[in-house]
Amino acid sequence: MEAAATRSAAGRQRKRQLSGLAAPETTEETGTPEKRERRPGRRRTGRRIQEDQEEAVFREVVSFTPDPLPVRYYDKDTTQPISFYLSSLEELLAWTPCMEDGFNTALEPTECRQPPLSSQRPRTLLCHDMMGGYLDDKFIQGSAVQNPYSFYHWQYIDIFVYFSHHTVTIPPVGWTNAAHRHGVCVLGTFITEWSEGGRLCEAFLAGDERSYQAVADQLVQMAQFFRFDGWLINIENSLSPAAVGNLPPFLRYLTTQLHQQVPGGLVLWYDSVLQSGQLKWQDELNKQNSVFFDSCDGFFTNYNWREEHLERMLGQAGERVADVYVGVDVFARGNVVGGRFDTDKSLELIRKHGFSAALFAPGWVYECLEKREFFQNQDKFWRLLERYLPTHSICSLPFVTSFCLGMGTRRVCYGQEEAVGPWYHPSAQDIQPLFGEHRLGGDGRGWVKTHCCLADAWHGGSSLLLRGLIPPELGNVAVRLFSLQVPVPPKIFLSMVYKLEGPTEVRVGLELTTGDAGSCHVGDISVLDAETSSRHSPRPLRVPPTKLARWVGRCSQQLSGGWVQRCYEVSLRGCLLLDLFINFSRPQGSRGEESFICRLGEIQVVDANSLQTPLPQVQAVTVSQVRWQHALSEWESPPAQLQLTCTLHWSYLLSQVRCFRIHCWGGTIAGSPSREPPKPEKPTFLGLAFTTQYRIVGLAVEAARLGQDGRVEFLVEPVPKEGFLVPQAGWGRATLLYSAPQ
């Protein structure tokens, strides 16, 4: 991959460097509870006793009577909401969406990307198969696991399949959220195996069309409701003539209905059964299985192929070469080409003939190698494949990332540490960059390497570590982090948060590359801070709207932990934003080698107009499914402690948020890493939600005394896509009053 320093601005590309100035330092305000007017609300029967525009009040009498929850949706030990699968045809046909299903619904559809998945460029599919599936990734609201598996090379793949050996594998929502954020579509798996699978297939395929259409309709409804993108169909058992005869019409009906209900939806067929009904893997597309390929969107071959299989398939695939996904078992089981750290040998042959690739179980680097070296091994695996994996580009704004992997050893919110201890929450993964080692041309003495870094974070659990060297003959080195294709609005705001390690005077700058040089005009590039000069003062800041004031306000704050933030305003006309680079330039007067270590904490590219719109408020927060347990306080004996578990619901337009942060006044989560009582000046952070409901589990609260009410207040903080802190006046609230039984 070429570094920015060697790229030419000629032709249809244009690069602008934003070196900027460090923002001036001020103190950061603390988040204290805001006063609000109490208005008399209307009384209701049941648990809700009062509500007004901002807050509802609910009442509970403490009871320790068990209140059973649906086993499918909640972990039996913790009652945390979990992602689930279905094990039978009866379960599939009986499924209808319910309130609990809302936990497993993705935040939004797949982000816009270029080229679109429908283009005929060869694609890359990742089939995730790890130890039976539904491991730590099943916990929808995250877990406290150490050293979990994490995938972050999203820019190299186009399709993510969640695979298990359960009949209906619904992708855990954390994977769907992370993939969609990167423009990657997500498929579940419908699989039948062995004699039991044969009986299941006969039950819905051997009859009339109503039977297989009912199954297809359920699969489509699931994809539509949970907001994933389709199915891999894997029939690994022999079929009767009647059943195999209905298989192509089943695939055609499923594919047609999915395309109508799920934009960009996909149905793929796995190389297994032949048109005769015999189970016999072919390792290729041929006349014995092409009827299934012709009935859906693509064909996933078995793994024991040779180059002659690929050569034969060219004629069979015709114009749909890119719809053939040649399977590669990364574990290298059987008589396969490549696999493990030789997977590049498989990719070389697949791309030579123009086919798409299906990488099966690349979690091999996690399952079979040292966990302590997981990040190094995963980076090595994908770096070896890099030349065979065309990237795709993100094409929508706002573009905001803190490089969080959805995991960490502590949790940080804009430079302020919130909690210490391991956490894993795949939905919280931010957009990830292009990883690897980037060397300059010529003798290659200048270089930049990018790595994940869990040791420090600006927001979330990790940052991006960049290490590099500026050789004496060059003034700078640069690395491309993101590939974009964004039609740019007339004015954009950009922000970068970073810190340099050790004594160095190397300068850090943000670069962007624009396309369509014939009509693209780049106007003034201004530095934004609180003390704007006449030259750099943007007009909207004279009377800034709430969202703009919150966004620009961060540019002038003193940042803890040595972080530096730079903000820019760029005026453009008729431009296409193509790439984001980070540029490192030598200090003035320096002539020798300059090495550097830099951590990137955040990058933002925001449409200025989006910051002019009003900031909506979280509405209609409710408290339900309340359960109580006895508990002992961690820091004192009296007063007695209870553990509260309940579910919050609220109303908010999901297209406007990255997530919701859930807080409370009056309790702490049992088992929290903090050993001190909660500080009264700040609400307790409970967790993140990526839908409009959240399950609070094991919240420690004081037991109510006889004749007195206990009180706990829940707060729902929206996190806008533009990436800034919303004042508490925009949060949703609900109060639970509870009393001891008479």
XYZ file of C-alpha atoms in Angstrom:
742
model
C 0.000 0.000 0.000
C 1.438 3.338 -1.001
C 2.129 5.920 1.642
C 0.726 9.381 1.157
C 4.133 10.987 0.789
C 4.690 9.203 -2.517
C 1.284 9.861 -4.046
C 0.802 12.467 -6.716
C -1.929 15.105 -6.595
C -2.158 15.024 -10.383
C -5.138 13.762 -12.362
C -8.437 13.351 -10.559
C -7.088 13.223 -7.007
C -6.289 16.087 -4.737
C -4.825 15.958 -1.257
C -4.999 18.617 1.409
C -2.998 18.505 4.625
C -4.630 19.833 7.787
C -1.833 20.526 10.223
C -3.777 22.932 12.407
C -2.966 24.165 15.853
C -3.403 22.582 19.253
C -6.634 23.723 20.897
C -6.244 26.045 23.907
C -6.689 24.464 27.306
C -9.617 25.023 29.623
C -11.040 22.975 32.447
C -13.618 20.312 31.700
C -17.033 20.696 33.306
C -18.341 17.935 35.503
C -21.650 16.251 34.814
C -23.923 17.229 37.754
C -27.638 16.573 37.975
C -29.719 19.363 36.508
C -32.705 20.840 38.288
C -35.987 20.304 36.523
C -39.466 21.561 37.099
C -41.818 19.078 38.752
C -45.246 19.234 37.166
C -48.240 17.270 38.387
C -48.737 14.244 36.138
C -51.789 12.152 35.444
C -52.395 9.140 37.677
C -52.567 5.664 36.202
C -53.463 2.323 37.614
C -50.711 -0.265 37.958
C -47.066 0.458 38.566
C -46.732 3.789 36.797
C -47.982 6.400 39.227
C -46.871 9.675 37.621
C -45.477 10.957 34.375
C -44.692 14.248 32.745
C -42.843 15.243 29.599
C -39.427 14.460 31.073
C -39.865 11.767 33.684
C -42.161 8.930 34.678
C -42.433 7.584 38.225
C -43.142 3.908 38.941
C -43.920 2.220 42.251
C -43.060 -1.292 43.387
C -43.635 -3.222 46.594
C -40.561 -5.376 47.119
C -41.361 -9.041 46.599
C -39.013 -11.992 46.409
C -41.445 -14.225 44.551
C -39.707 -15.595 41.426
C -41.026 -14.156 38.177
C -40.012 -16.620 35.432
C -38.542 -15.209 32.238
C -38.633 -16.836 28.786
C -35.653 -19.221 28.806
C -34.771 -18.628 25.147
C -34.091 -14.919 25.616
C -32.274 -14.705 28.960
C -29.202 -16.357 30.439
C -30.394 -18.786 33.096
C -27.699 -17.753 35.584
C -27.639 -13.966 35.241
C -30.939 -13.157 33.425
C -28.862 -11.066 30.999
C -30.475 -10.912 27.536
C -28.808 -13.267 25.057
C -28.837 -13.967 21.346
C -30.441 -17.288 20.495
C -30.858 -19.986 17.851
C -33.693 -22.354 16.921
C -33.236 -26.119 16.964
C -36.286 -27.425 15.119
C -38.740 -26.779 12.331
C -41.519 -26.427 14.914
C -39.659 -23.616 16.691
C -39.085 -21.822 13.398
C -42.717 -22.007 12.297
C -43.971 -20.960 15.743
C -41.716 -17.903 16.039
C -43.405 -14.502 16.105
C -41.665 -11.270 17.189
C -42.104 -10.379 20.851
C -40.765 -7.732 23.214
C -37.703 -9.816 24.139
C -36.724 -10.108 20.474
C -36.108 -6.357 20.514
C -32.842 -6.878 22.416
C -31.439 -8.806 19.441
C -32.422 -6.266 16.770
C -29.572 -4.471 15.003
C -29.277 -0.711 15.362
C -29.591 0.003 11.651
C -29.234 -1.529 8.182
C -25.894 -1.876 6.394
C -24.094 1.430 5.887
C -23.730 2.714 2.342
C -20.570 1.389 0.678
C -18.705 1.503 -2.626
C -18.526 -0.511 -4.719
C -21.961 -1.912 -3.863
C -22.207 -5.616 -3.131
C -24.115 -6.061 -6.382
C -21.068 -5.077 -8.454
C -19.274 -7.885 -10.267
C -15.974 -7.309 -8.492
C -14.801 -10.540 -6.791
C -15.910 -10.515 -3.172
C -14.589 -11.859 0.115
C -16.857 -13.786 2.472
C -15.894 -14.618 6.053
C -17.686 -17.622 7.563
C -17.330 -17.405 11.346
C -17.370 -20.867 12.933
C -15.962 -20.990 16.441
C -16.418 -23.799 18.970
C -20.113 -24.273 18.288
C -21.004 -20.582 18.329
C -22.936 -18.447 20.823
C -19.996 -18.040 23.174
C -19.276 -14.711 24.886
C -20.737 -13.014 21.813
C -24.236 -14.168 22.822
C -24.418 -11.626 25.672
C -26.199 -8.760 23.949
C -25.234 -6.129 26.531
C -21.653 -7.348 26.832
C -19.742 -9.394 29.382
C -16.658 -9.202 31.600
C -14.643 -11.855 29.760
C -10.867 -11.585 29.454
C -9.040 -12.044 26.133
C -12.098 -12.567 23.882
C -11.990 -13.133 20.140
C -12.347 -9.933 18.138
C -12.423 -9.395 14.395
C -11.505 -5.948 13.087
C -10.247 -6.269 9.477
C -13.679 -5.352 8.136
C -12.456 -3.251 5.205
C -11.193 -6.444 3.543
C -14.451 -8.421 3.616
C -17.864 -7.993 2.009
C -20.042 -10.668 3.626
C -20.018 -12.087 7.170
C -21.731 -15.446 7.814
C -22.403 -16.556 11.381
C -22.237 -20.361 11.295
C -23.229 -22.993 13.819
C -24.731 -26.471 13.664
C -28.095 -25.381 15.068
C -30.962 -25.583 12.569
C -31.598 -21.820 12.469
C -28.540 -19.756 13.373
C -29.571 -16.150 13.995
C -26.453 -13.950 14.066
C -25.790 -12.435 17.517
C -26.662 -8.773 17.220
C -23.185 -7.593 18.244
C -21.747 -9.046 15.043
C -24.520 -7.503 12.940
C -24.008 -4.047 14.440
C -20.223 -4.170 13.965
C -20.468 -5.485 10.392
C -23.154 -3.022 9.298
C -21.115 -0.121 10.654
C -18.395 -1.149 8.155
C -20.731 -1.679 5.188
C -20.527 -5.499 5.481
C -23.686 -7.597 5.079
C -24.489 -10.379 7.574
C -26.037 -13.789 6.900
C -27.468 -16.369 9.269
C -27.329 -20.110 8.572
C -30.146 -22.567 7.887
C -28.633 -26.048 8.182
C -29.935 -29.609 8.202
C -27.664 -32.595 8.908
C -27.695 -36.342 9.419
C -30.860 -38.417 9.663
C -32.655 -35.827 11.794
C -31.941 -33.215 9.135
C -33.333 -35.558 6.498
C -36.602 -35.903 8.422
C -36.822 -32.130 8.826
C -36.313 -31.584 5.078
C -38.939 -34.165 4.158
C -41.405 -32.400 6.469
C -41.272 -29.079 4.610
C -39.922 -29.973 1.152
C -41.691 -33.194 0.193
C -45.200 -31.716 0.361
C -46.857 -28.917 -1.587
C -45.585 -25.375 -2.048
C -47.402 -24.071 1.017
C -45.036 -26.024 3.276
C -41.758 -24.692 1.908
C -43.199 -21.198 1.429
C -44.129 -21.090 5.125
C -40.513 -21.884 6.065
C -39.178 -19.288 3.609
C -41.594 -16.657 4.901
C -40.364 -17.211 8.465
C -36.715 -16.939 7.424
C -37.450 -13.690 5.594
C -39.397 -12.282 8.531
C -36.524 -13.084 10.894
C -33.959 -11.347 8.686
C -36.239 -8.338 8.329
C -37.064 -8.068 12.040
C -33.536 -8.623 13.394
C -32.051 -6.483 10.582
C -29.524 -8.906 9.178
C -29.242 -9.517 5.450
C -30.056 -13.080 4.497
C -29.142 -16.744 4.736
C -26.599 -19.404 3.884
C -28.610 -22.546 3.061
C -26.705 -25.727 3.968
C -28.540 -29.021 3.339
C -26.096 -31.761 4.400
C -28.312 -34.834 4.164
C -29.738 -36.840 1.286
C -33.206 -35.996 -0.022
C -36.071 -37.947 -1.557
C -37.003 -37.191 -5.192
C -40.021 -35.204 -4.005
C -37.968 -33.110 -1.577
C -35.095 -32.372 -3.933
C -37.604 -31.493 -6.647
C -38.997 -28.715 -4.432
C -35.569 -27.445 -3.388
C -35.001 -25.102 -6.377
C -38.487 -23.527 -6.107
C -37.922 -23.120 -2.345
C -34.647 -21.278 -3.046
C -36.250 -19.132 -5.747
C -39.182 -18.204 -3.509
C -36.904 -17.463 -0.531
C -34.594 -15.324 -2.673
C -37.452 -13.377 -4.283
C -39.200 -12.689 -0.992
C -35.956 -11.680 0.716
C -35.086 -9.228 -2.061
C -38.521 -7.636 -1.669
C -38.362 -7.303 2.124
C -34.634 -6.803 2.829
C -32.836 -4.340 0.526
C -29.536 -5.861 -0.591
C -30.497 -9.245 0.857
C -28.607 -12.416 -0.141
C -29.332 -16.138 -0.264
C -26.276 -18.393 -0.749
C -26.196 -22.165 -1.331
C -23.521 -24.466 0.073
C -22.036 -27.213 -2.138
C -23.542 -30.398 -0.681
C -26.627 -32.047 -2.181
C -26.856 -32.872 -5.899
C -29.944 -32.448 -8.061
C -30.432 -36.211 -7.738
C -30.873 -35.823 -3.951
C -27.575 -37.549 -3.164
C -25.315 -35.927 -0.565
C -21.982 -35.626 -2.340
C -19.677 -32.624 -2.055
C -18.310 -31.580 -5.445
C -15.705 -28.935 -4.525
C -16.928 -27.043 -7.573
C -19.944 -25.726 -9.423
C -20.991 -28.214 -12.120
C -24.015 -29.619 -13.956
C -24.974 -31.761 -10.960
C -25.515 -28.787 -8.633
C -25.910 -25.744 -10.888
C -29.713 -25.850 -10.539
C -29.287 -24.543 -6.977
C -26.853 -21.836 -8.094
C -29.381 -20.726 -10.706
C -32.071 -20.440 -8.009
C -30.336 -18.052 -5.574
C -27.678 -15.340 -5.276
C -24.504 -17.392 -4.971
C -22.719 -20.724 -4.515
C -20.263 -21.551 -1.681
C -18.022 -24.447 -2.737
C -16.605 -27.161 -0.521
C -12.905 -26.942 0.309
C -11.027 -29.814 -1.376
C -10.590 -28.199 -4.780
C -7.605 -27.938 -7.094
C -6.882 -25.446 -9.853
C -8.507 -27.722 -12.424
C -11.798 -27.334 -10.512
C -11.505 -23.561 -10.868
C -10.772 -23.838 -14.582
C -13.834 -26.035 -15.138
C -16.073 -23.659 -13.183
C -15.344 -20.697 -15.451
C -17.552 -22.128 -18.183
C -20.259 -23.235 -15.752
C -20.506 -19.853 -13.978
C -20.745 -17.800 -17.164
C -21.190 -14.101 -16.366
C -21.750 -14.887 -12.672
C -18.132 -15.712 -11.806
C -18.201 -13.326 -8.835
C -21.245 -15.186 -7.433
C -19.147 -18.333 -6.943
C -17.506 -18.249 -3.493
C -14.617 -20.722 -3.472
C -14.324 -22.217 -0.003
C -11.042 -22.046 1.929
C -10.783 -23.928 5.237
C -8.324 -21.876 7.262
C -7.781 -24.893 9.558
C -6.428 -26.743 6.458
C -8.447 -29.892 7.159
C -8.545 -32.437 4.341
C -6.845 -32.268 0.967
C -6.823 -28.492 0.541
C -4.708 -25.780 -1.041
C -3.177 -23.473 1.534
C -4.844 -22.721 4.842
C -3.415 -21.378 8.099
C -0.595 -18.917 7.347
C -0.474 -20.305 3.789
C -4.013 -19.156 3.001
C -2.533 -16.671 0.531
C -1.776 -19.638 -1.768
C -5.510 -20.387 -1.956
C -6.384 -16.733 -2.564
C -3.785 -16.408 -5.318
C -5.448 -19.157 -7.376
C -9.005 -18.002 -6.626
C -8.303 -14.427 -7.719
C -6.311 -15.613 -10.747
C -9.569 -17.008 -12.155
C -11.765 -14.106 -11.006
C -13.813 -15.924 -8.344
C -14.998 -14.691 -4.978
C -13.493 -16.296 -1.872
C -15.164 -17.771 1.221
C -12.778 -17.958 4.180
C -14.066 -20.555 6.628
C -13.080 -20.229 10.310
C -10.291 -17.608 10.235
C -10.712 -17.652 14.015
C -8.056 -20.372 13.762
C -5.576 -17.690 14.828
C -7.470 -17.436 18.129
C -8.447 -21.064 18.703
C -5.129 -22.755 17.912
C -2.406 -20.192 18.617
C -1.282 -18.412 21.770
C -3.996 -16.098 23.135
C -1.308 -13.700 24.349
C -0.188 -13.200 20.742
C -3.659 -13.050 19.219
C -3.452 -9.510 17.837
C -0.024 -10.082 16.280
C -1.164 -13.376 14.725
C -4.411 -11.956 13.393
C -2.620 -8.965 11.863
C -0.076 -11.333 10.306
C -2.823 -13.549 8.838
C -4.645 -10.688 7.123
C -1.439 -8.915 6.083
C -0.436 -12.027 4.100
C -3.768 -11.861 2.245
C -3.855 -8.103 1.755
C -2.897 -8.031 -1.935
C -5.789 -10.382 -2.782
C -8.433 -8.526 -0.791
C -9.815 -5.413 -2.485
C -11.138 -2.965 0.080
C -14.514 -1.264 0.007
C -15.168 2.359 0.833
C -17.529 4.030 3.284
C -19.739 6.602 1.590
C -21.820 8.413 4.216
C -21.402 11.083 6.880
C -20.990 11.568 9.765
C -17.812 9.511 9.919
C -16.775 9.112 13.560
C -14.464 6.535 15.121
C -12.585 6.206 18.399
C -10.931 2.967 17.163
C -12.633 1.029 19.976
C -12.522 -2.750 19.369
C -15.641 -3.362 21.444
C -13.469 -4.647 24.284
C -10.862 -3.455 26.738
C -9.250 -3.729 30.150
C -10.973 -0.511 31.273
C -13.694 1.782 29.981
C -13.012 5.435 29.125
C -15.414 8.229 28.170
C -13.755 11.135 26.363
C -10.555 10.851 28.384
C -12.245 10.167 31.741
C -11.873 6.653 33.170
C -15.279 5.159 34.028
C -14.484 1.619 35.092
C -11.495 -0.684 35.493
C -11.764 -4.342 34.519
C -12.161 -6.453 31.381
C -15.199 -5.946 29.168
C -16.387 -7.267 25.815
C -19.241 -5.752 23.820
C -19.071 -6.350 20.032
C -21.818 -3.792 19.321
C -19.514 -1.122 20.756
C -16.835 -1.688 18.112
C -16.120 1.498 16.150
C -15.179 1.733 12.481
C -11.744 0.160 12.114
C -8.938 1.400 9.833
C -6.701 -0.369 7.355
C -4.110 -2.170 9.475
C -0.623 -3.225 8.560
C 2.820 -1.957 7.674
C 3.131 0.826 5.118
C 6.545 1.413 3.546
C 7.528 4.238 1.271
C 8.876 3.634 -2.204
C 12.558 3.571 -3.074
C 14.746 1.987 -0.447
C 11.789 1.699 1.939
C 13.580 3.346 4.825
C 10.508 5.394 5.711
C 7.654 3.416 7.232
C 4.522 3.534 9.389
C 2.952 0.559 11.224
C -0.559 0.521 12.666
C -1.693 -1.670 15.575
C -4.621 -2.047 17.963
C -3.763 -0.697 21.397
C -5.610 -1.721 24.568
C -3.097 0.041 26.826
C -4.667 3.480 26.367
C -7.939 4.894 25.075
C -9.590 8.250 24.559
C -13.124 6.857 24.263
C -14.119 3.212 24.710
C -11.486 0.575 25.400
C -8.678 1.040 22.871
C -6.882 3.414 20.554
C -4.849 3.115 17.366
C -1.076 2.900 17.796
C 1.076 4.277 14.973
C 4.828 3.740 14.994
C 7.093 4.984 12.254
C 10.326 6.456 10.930
C 10.997 9.556 8.832
C 14.317 8.999 6.962
C 16.766 11.891 6.539
C 15.964 12.381 2.848
C 12.220 12.933 3.438
C 10.302 15.654 5.198
C 7.325 13.489 6.130
C 5.683 10.084 6.009
C 1.956 9.372 5.874
C -0.399 6.420 6.176
C -3.843 5.920 4.653
C -6.251 4.836 7.366
C -9.624 4.912 5.637
C -10.941 4.500 2.120
C -13.987 6.692 1.516
C -16.253 7.725 -1.329
C -18.335 10.481 0.205
C -20.013 13.250 -1.812
C -18.941 16.114 0.424
C -21.395 18.830 1.518
C -20.350 22.502 1.143
C -18.860 22.637 4.630
C -17.446 19.900 6.845
C -15.936 19.881 10.306
C -13.047 17.537 11.077
C -11.551 16.590 14.409
C -8.557 14.520 15.459
C -7.559 13.466 18.988
C -4.028 12.127 19.416
C -1.005 11.993 21.681
C 2.698 11.544 20.949
C 4.759 9.276 23.187
C 8.125 10.349 24.598
C 10.202 13.424 23.792
C 9.561 14.297 20.158
C 8.711 17.365 18.125
C 7.312 15.458 15.154
C 4.188 17.217 13.879
C 0.944 15.331 13.290
C -1.536 16.360 10.609
C -4.764 15.085 9.090
C -4.839 14.722 5.302
C -7.774 14.163 3.032
C -7.825 13.241 -0.623
C -10.561 14.600 -2.879
C -11.660 13.367 -6.283
C -13.206 14.930 -9.371
C -10.520 17.601 -9.681
C -12.205 19.117 -12.745
C -15.048 20.574 -10.676
C -13.867 20.085 -7.092
C -13.007 23.320 -5.319
C -11.413 23.316 -1.871
C -11.884 26.626 -0.113
C -10.475 27.891 3.161
C -9.255 25.430 5.762
C -9.739 26.931 9.220
C -8.707 25.835 12.677
C -11.578 25.815 15.166
C -11.108 26.631 18.830
C -12.842 28.678 21.474
C -10.617 31.743 20.950
C -11.241 32.213 17.244
C -9.338 34.926 15.402
C -10.924 37.141 12.728
C -9.290 35.035 10.045
C -10.513 31.653 11.287
C -13.852 32.479 12.878
C -16.641 30.463 11.190
C -19.874 32.415 10.948
C -22.167 29.788 12.555
C -20.221 29.976 15.816
C -21.487 33.509 16.597
C -24.811 32.093 17.827
C -24.201 28.356 17.728
C -27.138 25.900 17.887
C -27.014 23.343 20.683
C -25.470 20.486 18.667
C -22.831 22.713 17.056
C -21.938 24.311 20.372
C -21.490 20.898 21.997
C -19.320 19.625 19.131
C -17.063 22.705 18.850
C -16.963 23.093 22.645
C -14.883 19.941 22.943
C -12.237 21.493 20.712
C -11.407 24.040 23.395
C -11.325 21.755 26.442
C -8.234 20.714 28.313
C -7.847 17.023 27.581
C -6.730 14.664 30.292
C -4.027 12.054 29.887
C -1.881 14.083 27.499
C -4.366 13.920 24.600
C -4.412 16.766 22.057
C -7.457 17.662 19.966
C -7.450 19.597 16.717
C -10.573 20.719 14.884
C -10.917 22.075 11.372
C -13.536 23.637 9.149
C -13.222 22.933 5.419
C -15.283 24.531 2.651
C -15.742 22.417 -0.484
C -17.752 22.491 -3.674
C -18.377 19.599 -6.069
C -15.943 17.262 -4.318
C -15.759 13.574 -3.497
C -13.872 12.711 -0.321
C -11.723 9.658 -1.122
C -9.187 8.957 1.620
C -8.151 9.931 5.126
C -4.421 9.962 5.904
C -2.362 10.781 8.976
C 0.819 12.669 8.120
C 3.924 12.855 10.298
C 6.410 15.619 9.415
C 9.830 16.345 10.829
C 10.312 19.397 13.059
C 11.834 22.484 11.498
C 15.620 22.315 11.385
C 15.766 18.539 11.890
C 17.955 16.609 9.415
C 18.456 13.117 10.837
C 16.151 10.166 11.252
C 12.992 10.924 13.223
C 11.174 8.030 14.858
C 7.787 8.487 16.487
C 5.072 6.686 18.434
C 1.612 8.180 18.231
C -1.764 7.080 19.596
C -4.889 8.117 17.752
C -7.915 8.481 19.994
C -10.573 9.714 17.587
C -11.273 11.007 14.075
C -14.479 12.792 13.082
C -15.765 14.069 9.736
C -19.121 15.792 10.158
C -21.466 17.653 7.810
C -21.747 21.160 9.265
C -25.454 21.266 8.391
C -26.158 18.187 10.517
C -25.009 20.183 13.559
C -27.645 22.855 12.886
C -30.609 20.553 13.466
C -32.388 20.415 16.841
C -31.280 17.789 19.333
C -34.164 15.403 20.145
C -34.822 14.199 23.678
C -35.242 10.631 24.869
C -38.935 10.083 25.541
C -41.260 7.702 27.391
C -38.804 5.794 29.626
C -40.563 2.897 31.351
C -39.546 0.349 34.003
C -40.843 -3.228 33.789
C -40.009 -6.893 34.604
C -38.830 -5.938 38.104
C -37.167 -8.638 40.247
C -35.682 -8.391 43.749
C -33.050 -10.427 45.572
C -31.368 -10.156 48.966
C -27.755 -8.972 48.876
C -25.013 -7.890 51.260
C -23.379 -4.531 50.830
C -19.735 -4.645 49.743
C -18.667 -1.754 51.951
C -20.862 -1.800 55.064
C -23.360 -3.984 56.900
C -26.330 -1.723 57.655
C -28.437 -0.616 55.939
C -29.535 -3.866 54.324
C -28.927 -4.195 50.597
C -31.146 -5.488 47.825
C -30.339 -6.407 44.253
C -32.690 -4.927 41.672
C -33.140 -6.346 38.188
C -35.492 -4.676 35.697
C -35.958 -3.698 32.050
C -36.004 -0.148 30.672
C -37.761 0.855 27.447
C -37.800 4.266 25.786
C -38.552 6.068 22.548
C -35.957 7.635 20.234
C -35.193 7.769 16.521
C -32.436 5.143 16.112
C -31.097 6.627 12.864
C -29.728 9.588 14.864
C -27.650 7.744 17.480
C -24.484 5.670 17.807
C -25.796 4.130 21.055
C -27.311 4.966 24.438
C -25.431 5.212 27.727
C -27.452 4.020 30.731
C -26.927 5.547 34.190
C -28.619 5.618 37.564
C -28.760 7.588 40.785
C -29.071 5.463 43.887
C -27.429 2.112 43.108
C -24.344 0.246 41.921
C -24.025 -2.877 39.828
C -23.120 -5.916 41.918
C -19.612 -7.134 41.126
C -18.585 -3.750 39.730
C -14.765 -3.368 39.554
C -14.998 -0.258 41.736
C -14.785 -1.106 45.455
C -15.886 2.314 46.706
C -19.442 3.548 47.269
C -20.827 5.588 44.373
C -19.910 9.255 44.376
C -23.006 11.439 44.954
C -22.021 14.152 42.461
C -22.152 11.855 39.435
C -24.625 9.192 38.257
C -23.399 5.609 38.097
C -22.693 4.346 34.582
C -24.421 0.989 34.035
C -23.782 0.068 30.399
C -24.435 0.641 26.706
C -27.596 -0.057 24.726
C -27.831 -0.298 20.941
C -31.608 -0.466 20.802
C -34.385 1.238 22.767
C -34.387 -1.219 25.670
C -31.895 -2.288 28.322
C -31.852 -4.993 31.004
C -30.439 -3.842 34.356
C -29.133 -6.853 36.299
C -28.074 -6.999 39.944
C -28.196 -3.292 40.790
C -27.359 -2.898 44.500
C -29.796 -0.556 46.258
C -30.588 0.145 49.904
C -33.572 -1.705 51.301
C -36.506 0.587 52.039
C -37.293 1.139 55.719
C -40.820 0.542 56.962
C -43.015 3.487 56.145
C -40.433 5.042 53.806
C -39.840 4.764 50.084
C -36.585 3.686 48.522
C -35.717 5.527 45.343
C -33.608 4.850 42.253
C -33.586 7.051 39.166
C -32.613 5.749 35.729
C -31.153 7.975 33.027
C -30.869 7.227 29.299
C -28.200 9.319 27.546
C -28.291 9.392 23.740
C -24.905 9.422 21.974
C -25.365 11.227 18.629
C -23.711 9.927 15.487
C -21.741 13.174 15.314
C -19.944 12.192 18.526
C -20.395 14.615 21.420
C -21.786 14.624 24.962
C -25.465 15.527 25.233
C -26.396 17.711 28.241
C -28.547 15.976 30.838
C -31.564 18.048 29.808
C -31.684 15.856 26.679
C -31.558 12.544 28.559
C -34.572 10.384 29.324
C -35.490 9.658 32.942
C -37.626 7.319 34.992
C -37.812 6.941 38.759
C -38.643 3.738 40.621
C -40.042 4.147 44.136
C -40.074 0.951 46.154
C -41.353 0.047 49.587
C -41.070 -2.851 51.996
C -44.059 -5.221 52.113
C -46.564 -4.382 54.872
